Amino acid sequence: LKRLKLMGFTEEKLSSEFHIPAVEISPSSPPVSTANRNLRLHVRARDTQQLLDRLNVYVNDVPVYGIGGLTFRERATSAWEQDLDIELGGGRNKVQVSVLNSGGAESLKQTFEITYTGPTKPKADLYVLAIGVSRYRDRAYTLKYAAKDAADLVKFWEGKKDRFGTIHVLPILDQDATKEKILAAKRFLS
């Protein structure tokens, strides 16, 4: 029931008759590689028995239009056709397109891979502020793992140098976690 609610369906909307909608993309054989950051696809969705609910587009398993997809509910239509521009990531991209009908049935996913060979965006810098206090003046508040967890987070992100331009870290642990240092961390983040 929670999953139905998250997807915007109710038990009453679900049909006992199993019928799936159809989705087609053009070109039916997209290029294997491209130097264009944006890929233009012509998408056609239809259902012969129910209204369309939403279109889902994924690039590397990330929903382009969010978890709710591109909704058709207000349009109350059983057929839809449009060009979509999809931004590709660097290297190999897995693109998937599917459509759901108002009965909650999803079409077969149209899936293909395309490699982006054009220039890549410069890697973004990463700023990590990790505050962890395990030892307090009042020993009743002593924690076992807070400082260790904060230090482990710093170590984890420092190990991701290949994903970011520059990694800036500011660990504030145990006795260094004063009000002044925590407030000064705002300058580090700005």
PDB file of C-alpha atoms in Angstrom:
ATOM      1  CA  LEU A   1       0.000   0.000   0.000  1.00  0.00           C
ATOM      2  CA  LYS A   2       2.898   2.349   0.772  1.00  0.00           C
ATOM      3  CA  ARG A   3       4.438   1.678  -2.635  1.00  0.00           C
ATOM      4  CA  LEU A   4       1.098   2.293  -4.359  1.00  0.00           C
ATOM      5  CA  LYS A   5       0.729   5.583  -2.514  1.00  0.00           C
ATOM      6  CA  LEU A   6       4.280   6.599  -3.423  1.00  0.00           C
ATOM      7  CA  MET A   7       3.559   5.884  -7.097  1.00  0.00           C
ATOM      8  CA  GLY A   8       0.260   7.796  -6.962  1.00  0.00           C
ATOM      9  CA  PHE A   9      -2.032   4.778  -7.363  1.00  0.00           C
ATOM     10  CA  THR A  10      -4.790   3.323  -5.206  1.00  0.00           C
ATOM     11  CA  GLU A  11      -6.040  -0.255  -4.990  1.00  0.00           C
ATOM     12  CA  GLU A  12      -9.212   0.830  -6.798  1.00  0.00           C
ATOM     13  CA  LYS A  13      -7.182   2.096  -9.762  1.00  0.00           C
ATOM     14  CA  LEU A  14      -5.404  -1.217 -10.236  1.00  0.00           C
ATOM     15  CA  SER A  15      -7.068  -3.382 -12.792  1.00  0.00           C
ATOM     16  CA  SER A  16      -7.558  -7.131 -12.383  1.00  0.00           C
ATOM     17  CA  GLU A  17      -7.200  -7.440 -16.164  1.00  0.00           C
ATOM     18  CA  PHE A  18      -3.552  -7.484 -17.195  1.00  0.00           C
ATOM     19  CA  HIS A  19      -2.912  -5.290 -20.189  1.00  0.00           C
ATOM     20  CA  ILE A  20       0.264  -3.328 -20.802  1.00  0.00           C
ATOM     21  CA  PRO A  21       0.682  -0.091 -22.741  1.00  0.00           C
ATOM     22  CA  ALA A  22       3.262   0.301 -25.499  1.00  0.00           C
ATOM     23  CA  VAL A  23       6.122   2.742 -25.964  1.00  0.00           C
ATOM     24  CA  GLU A  24       8.238   3.279 -29.061  1.00  0.00           C
ATOM     25  CA  ILE A  25      11.304   5.427 -29.558  1.00  0.00           C
ATOM     26  CA  SER A  26      12.752   6.849 -32.753  1.00  0.00           C
ATOM     27  CA  PRO A  27      15.242   6.339 -34.070  1.00  0.00           C
ATOM     28  CA  SER A  28      14.597   2.683 -33.294  1.00  0.00           C
ATOM     29  CA  SER A  29      18.368   2.093 -33.475  1.00  0.00           C
ATOM     30  CA  PRO A  30      19.983   5.121 -31.812  1.00  0.00           C
ATOM     31  CA  PRO A  31      23.659   5.709 -32.604  1.00  0.00           C
ATOM     32  CA  VAL A  32      26.218   3.723 -30.633  1.00  0.00           C
ATOM     33  CA  SER A  33      28.118   6.903 -29.780  1.00  0.00           C
ATOM     34  CA  THR A  34      27.684  10.654 -30.036  1.00  0.00           C
ATOM     35  CA  ALA A  35      29.655  13.811 -29.363  1.00  0.00           C
ATOM     36  CA  ASN A  36      26.416  15.697 -28.548  1.00  0.00           C
ATOM     37  CA  ARG A  37      25.685  16.081 -24.829  1.00  0.00           C
ATOM     38  CA  ASN A  38      21.920  16.055 -25.530  1.00  0.00           C
ATOM     39  CA  LEU A  39      20.215  13.150 -27.234  1.00  0.00           C
ATOM     40  CA  ARG A  40      16.927  13.854 -29.007  1.00  0.00           C
ATOM     41  CA  LEU A  41      14.452  10.992 -28.984  1.00  0.00           C
ATOM     42  CA  HIS A  42      11.026  10.892 -30.531  1.00  0.00           C
ATOM     43  CA  VAL A  43       8.800   8.988 -28.093  1.00  0.00           C
ATOM     44  CA  ARG A  44       5.363   7.569 -28.863  1.00  0.00           C
ATOM     45  CA  ALA A  45       3.226   6.014 -26.097  1.00  0.00           C
ATOM     46  CA  ARG A  46      -0.214   4.465 -26.415  1.00  0.00           C
ATOM     47  CA  ASP A  47      -2.693   2.165 -24.760  1.00  0.00           C
ATOM     48  CA  THR A  48      -5.698   0.658 -26.507  1.00  0.00           C
ATOM     49  CA  GLN A  49      -7.693  -0.011 -23.329  1.00  0.00           C
ATOM     50  CA  GLN A  50      -6.766   2.502 -20.622  1.00  0.00           C
ATOM     51  CA  LEU A  51      -5.558   6.041 -20.177  1.00  0.00           C
ATOM     52  CA  LEU A  52      -1.844   6.708 -19.905  1.00  0.00           C
ATOM     53  CA  ASP A  53      -0.545   7.653 -16.471  1.00  0.00           C
ATOM     54  CA  ARG A  54       3.138   8.591 -16.873  1.00  0.00           C
ATOM     55  CA  LEU A  55       6.266   8.225 -18.931  1.00  0.00           C
ATOM     56  CA  ASN A  56       9.514   7.179 -17.260  1.00  0.00           C
ATOM     57  CA  VAL A  57      12.922   7.948 -18.742  1.00  0.00           C
ATOM     58  CA  TYR A  58      16.075   6.676 -17.033  1.00  0.00           C
ATOM     59  CA  VAL A  59      19.715   7.431 -17.808  1.00  0.00           C
ATOM     60  CA  ASN A  60      22.022   5.035 -15.974  1.00  0.00           C
ATOM     61  CA  ASP A  61      19.084   4.012 -13.740  1.00  0.00           C
ATOM     62  CA  VAL A  62      18.474   7.627 -12.643  1.00  0.00           C
ATOM     63  CA  PRO A  63      14.935   8.893 -13.376  1.00  0.00           C
ATOM     64  CA  VAL A  64      15.197  11.957 -15.644  1.00  0.00           C
ATOM     65  CA  TYR A  65      11.755  13.252 -14.598  1.00  0.00           C
ATOM     66  CA  GLY A  66      11.943  12.102 -10.972  1.00  0.00           C
ATOM     67  CA  ILE A  67      10.173   9.169  -9.393  1.00  0.00           C
ATOM     68  CA  GLY A  68       6.775  10.466 -10.580  1.00  0.00           C
ATOM     69  CA  GLY A  69       7.859  10.523 -14.226  1.00  0.00           C
ATOM     70  CA  LEU A  70       6.326  12.763 -16.872  1.00  0.00           C
ATOM     71  CA  THR A  71       2.656  12.676 -15.907  1.00  0.00           C
ATOM     72  CA  PHE A  72      -0.296  12.395 -18.295  1.00  0.00           C
ATOM     73  CA  ARG A  73      -3.049  12.400 -15.655  1.00  0.00           C
ATOM     74  CA  GLU A  74      -4.326  15.908 -16.398  1.00  0.00           C
ATOM     75  CA  ARG A  75      -4.299  15.217 -20.136  1.00  0.00           C
ATOM     76  CA  ALA A  76      -6.557  12.136 -19.844  1.00  0.00           C
ATOM     77  CA  THR A  77      -5.144  10.601 -22.993  1.00  0.00           C
ATOM     78  CA  SER A  78      -4.467   7.115 -24.279  1.00  0.00           C
ATOM     79  CA  ALA A  79      -1.919   8.261 -26.882  1.00  0.00           C
ATOM     80  CA  TRP A  80       1.003  10.671 -26.640  1.00  0.00           C
ATOM     81  CA  GLU A  81       3.873  11.615 -28.930  1.00  0.00           C
ATOM     82  CA  GLN A  82       6.696  14.113 -28.482  1.00  0.00           C
ATOM     83  CA  ASP A  83      10.412  14.804 -28.940  1.00  0.00           C
ATOM     84  CA  LEU A  84      12.446  14.642 -25.730  1.00  0.00           C
ATOM     85  CA  ASP A  85      15.955  15.976 -25.157  1.00  0.00           C
ATOM     86  CA  ILE A  86      17.917  13.822 -22.734  1.00  0.00           C
ATOM     87  CA  GLU A  87      21.241  14.904 -21.257  1.00  0.00           C
ATOM     88  CA  LEU A  88      23.908  12.233 -21.372  1.00  0.00           C
ATOM     89  CA  GLY A  89      26.663  11.676 -18.850  1.00  0.00           C
ATOM     90  CA  GLY A  90      30.297  11.167 -19.773  1.00  0.00           C
ATOM     91  CA  GLY A  91      31.162   7.755 -21.197  1.00  0.00           C
ATOM     92  CA  ARG A  92      28.647   4.936 -21.552  1.00  0.00           C
ATOM     93  CA  ASN A  93      24.962   5.677 -20.872  1.00  0.00           C
ATOM     94  CA  LYS A  94      22.131   3.168 -20.472  1.00  0.00           C
ATOM     95  CA  VAL A  95      18.866   4.813 -21.553  1.00  0.00           C
ATOM     96  CA  GLN A  96      15.481   3.268 -20.739  1.00  0.00           C
ATOM     97  CA  VAL A  97      12.000   4.501 -21.624  1.00  0.00           C
ATOM     98  CA  SER A  98       8.697   3.039 -20.386  1.00  0.00           C
ATOM     99  CA  VAL A  99       5.099   4.134 -19.924  1.00  0.00           C
ATOM    100  CA  LEU A 100       2.530   3.242 -17.246  1.00  0.00           C
ATOM    101  CA  ASN A 101      -1.206   3.150 -17.753  1.00  0.00           C
ATOM    102  CA  SER A 102      -3.885   4.185 -15.262  1.00  0.00           C
ATOM    103  CA  GLY A 103      -4.230   0.535 -14.211  1.00  0.00           C
ATOM    104  CA  GLY A 104      -0.657   0.540 -12.924  1.00  0.00           C
ATOM    105  CA  ALA A 105       0.759  -1.685 -15.676  1.00  0.00           C
ATOM    106  CA  GLU A 106       4.123  -0.720 -17.149  1.00  0.00           C
ATOM    107  CA  SER A 107       5.165  -1.265 -20.747  1.00  0.00           C
ATOM    108  CA  LEU A 108       8.244  -3.203 -21.673  1.00  0.00           C
ATOM    109  CA  LYS A 109      11.240  -0.909 -21.286  1.00  0.00           C
ATOM    110  CA  GLN A 110      12.855   0.284 -24.477  1.00  0.00           C
ATOM    111  CA  THR A 111      16.552   0.041 -23.571  1.00  0.00           C
ATOM    112  CA  PHE A 112      19.708   0.979 -25.420  1.00  0.00           C
ATOM    113  CA  GLU A 113      23.260   2.085 -24.691  1.00  0.00           C
ATOM    114  CA  ILE A 114      24.987   5.116 -26.136  1.00  0.00           C
ATOM    115  CA  THR A 115      28.478   6.401 -25.429  1.00  0.00           C
ATOM    116  CA  TYR A 116      29.024  10.137 -25.068  1.00  0.00           C
ATOM    117  CA  THR A 117      32.399  10.982 -26.620  1.00  0.00           C
ATOM    118  CA  GLY A 118      32.272  14.772 -26.434  1.00  0.00           C
ATOM    119  CA  PRO A 119      34.003  17.060 -23.972  1.00  0.00           C
ATOM    120  CA  THR A 120      33.267  16.376 -20.346  1.00  0.00           C
ATOM    121  CA  LYS A 121      32.274  18.968 -17.816  1.00  0.00           C
ATOM    122  CA  PRO A 122      34.981  19.902 -15.352  1.00  0.00           C
ATOM    123  CA  LYS A 123      34.678  17.944 -12.154  1.00  0.00           C
ATOM    124  CA  ALA A 124      33.024  19.801  -9.302  1.00  0.00           C
ATOM    125  CA  ASP A 125      34.829  20.452  -6.042  1.00  0.00           C
ATOM    126  CA  LEU A 126      33.576  18.664  -2.935  1.00  0.00           C
ATOM    127  CA  TYR A 127      33.382  20.228   0.508  1.00  0.00           C
ATOM    128  CA  VAL A 128      33.030  17.881   3.469  1.00  0.00           C
ATOM    129  CA  LEU A 129      32.328  19.168   6.962  1.00  0.00           C
ATOM    130  CA  ALA A 130      32.315  16.325   9.481  1.00  0.00           C
ATOM    131  CA  ILE A 131      31.541  17.032  13.120  1.00  0.00           C
ATOM    132  CA  GLY A 132      31.713  14.175  15.597  1.00  0.00           C
ATOM    133  CA  VAL A 133      31.892  14.340  19.372  1.00  0.00           C
ATOM    134  CA  SER A 134      32.347  11.176  21.378  1.00  0.00           C
ATOM    135  CA  ARG A 135      33.892  12.589  24.568  1.00  0.00           C
ATOM    136  CA  TYR A 136      32.024  15.172  26.617  1.00  0.00           C
ATOM    137  CA  ARG A 137      32.928  16.865  29.877  1.00  0.00           C
ATOM    138  CA  ASP A 138      29.941  15.148  31.426  1.00  0.00           C
ATOM    139  CA  ARG A 139      30.797  11.465  30.905  1.00  0.00           C
ATOM    140  CA  ALA A 140      27.073  10.599  30.989  1.00  0.00           C
ATOM    141  CA  TYR A 141      26.914  11.898  27.389  1.00  0.00           C
ATOM    142  CA  THR A 142      29.911   9.909  26.115  1.00  0.00           C
ATOM    143  CA  LEU A 143      29.269   8.249  22.767  1.00  0.00           C
ATOM    144  CA  LYS A 144      31.177   5.333  21.365  1.00  0.00           C
ATOM    145  CA  TYR A 145      31.343   6.032  17.616  1.00  0.00           C
ATOM    146  CA  ALA A 146      30.480   9.686  16.840  1.00  0.00           C
ATOM    147  CA  ALA A 147      34.064  10.942  16.336  1.00  0.00           C
ATOM    148  CA  LYS A 148      35.103   7.706  14.616  1.00  0.00           C
ATOM    149  CA  ASP A 149      32.144   7.896  12.211  1.00  0.00           C
ATOM    150  CA  ALA A 150      32.956  11.521  11.337  1.00  0.00           C
ATOM    151  CA  ALA A 151      36.612  10.609  10.726  1.00  0.00           C
ATOM    152  CA  ASP A 152      35.526   7.612   8.612  1.00  0.00           C
ATOM    153  CA  LEU A 153      33.317   9.879   6.470  1.00  0.00           C
ATOM    154  CA  VAL A 154      36.265  12.187   5.841  1.00  0.00           C
ATOM    155  CA  LYS A 155      38.439   9.218   4.888  1.00  0.00           C
ATOM    156  CA  PHE A 156      35.717   7.833   2.606  1.00  0.00           C
ATOM    157  CA  TRP A 157      35.308  11.088   0.662  1.00  0.00           C
ATOM    158  CA  GLU A 158      39.051  11.687   0.471  1.00  0.00           C
ATOM    159  CA  GLY A 159      39.246   8.342  -1.329  1.00  0.00           C
ATOM    160  CA  LYS A 160      36.976   9.617  -4.122  1.00  0.00           C
ATOM    161  CA  LYS A 161      39.596  11.900  -5.728  1.00  0.00           C
ATOM    162  CA  ASP A 162      38.801  10.532  -9.192  1.00  0.00           C
ATOM    163  CA  ARG A 163      35.205  11.796  -8.970  1.00  0.00           C
ATOM    164  CA  PHE A 164      35.834  15.412  -7.947  1.00  0.00           C
ATOM    165  CA  GLY A 165      38.082  18.310  -8.868  1.00  0.00           C
ATOM    166  CA  THR A 166      39.372  19.177  -5.416  1.00  0.00           C
ATOM    167  CA  ILE A 167      38.188  17.681  -2.152  1.00  0.00           C
ATOM    168  CA  HIS A 168      38.175  20.087   0.784  1.00  0.00           C
ATOM    169  CA  VAL A 169      37.641  18.514   4.204  1.00  0.00           C
ATOM    170  CA  LEU A 170      37.159  20.023   7.622  1.00  0.00           C
ATOM    171  CA  PRO A 171      36.894  17.455  10.405  1.00  0.00           C
ATOM    172  CA  ILE A 172      35.881  18.832  13.785  1.00  0.00           C
ATOM    173  CA  LEU A 173      36.276  16.054  16.316  1.00  0.00           C
ATOM    174  CA  ASP A 174      35.871  15.749  20.078  1.00  0.00           C
ATOM    175  CA  GLN A 175      37.560  18.622  21.998  1.00  0.00           C
ATOM    176  CA  ASP A 176      37.933  20.661  18.758  1.00  0.00           C
ATOM    177  CA  ALA A 177      34.134  20.855  18.449  1.00  0.00           C
ATOM    178  CA  THR A 178      33.764  24.205  20.143  1.00  0.00           C
ATOM    179  CA  LYS A 179      31.006  26.680  19.403  1.00  0.00           C
ATOM    180  CA  GLU A 180      33.520  29.039  17.796  1.00  0.00           C
ATOM    181  CA  LYS A 181      34.971  26.378  15.473  1.00  0.00           C
ATOM    182  CA  ILE A 182      31.551  25.101  14.454  1.00  0.00           C
ATOM    183  CA  LEU A 183      30.334  28.632  13.662  1.00  0.00           C
ATOM    184  CA  ALA A 184      33.609  29.315  11.804  1.00  0.00           C
ATOM    185  CA  ALA A 185      32.903  26.276   9.613  1.00  0.00           C
ATOM    186  CA  LYS A 186      30.340  28.425   7.831  1.00  0.00           C
ATOM    187  CA  ARG A 187      33.234  30.316   6.196  1.00  0.00           C
ATOM    188  CA  PHE A 188      34.684  26.992   5.018  1.00  0.00           C
ATOM    189  CA  LEU A 189      31.399  26.096   3.365  1.00  0.00           C
ATOM    190  CA  SER A 190      30.880  29.492   1.743  1.00  0.00           C
TER     191      SER A 190
END
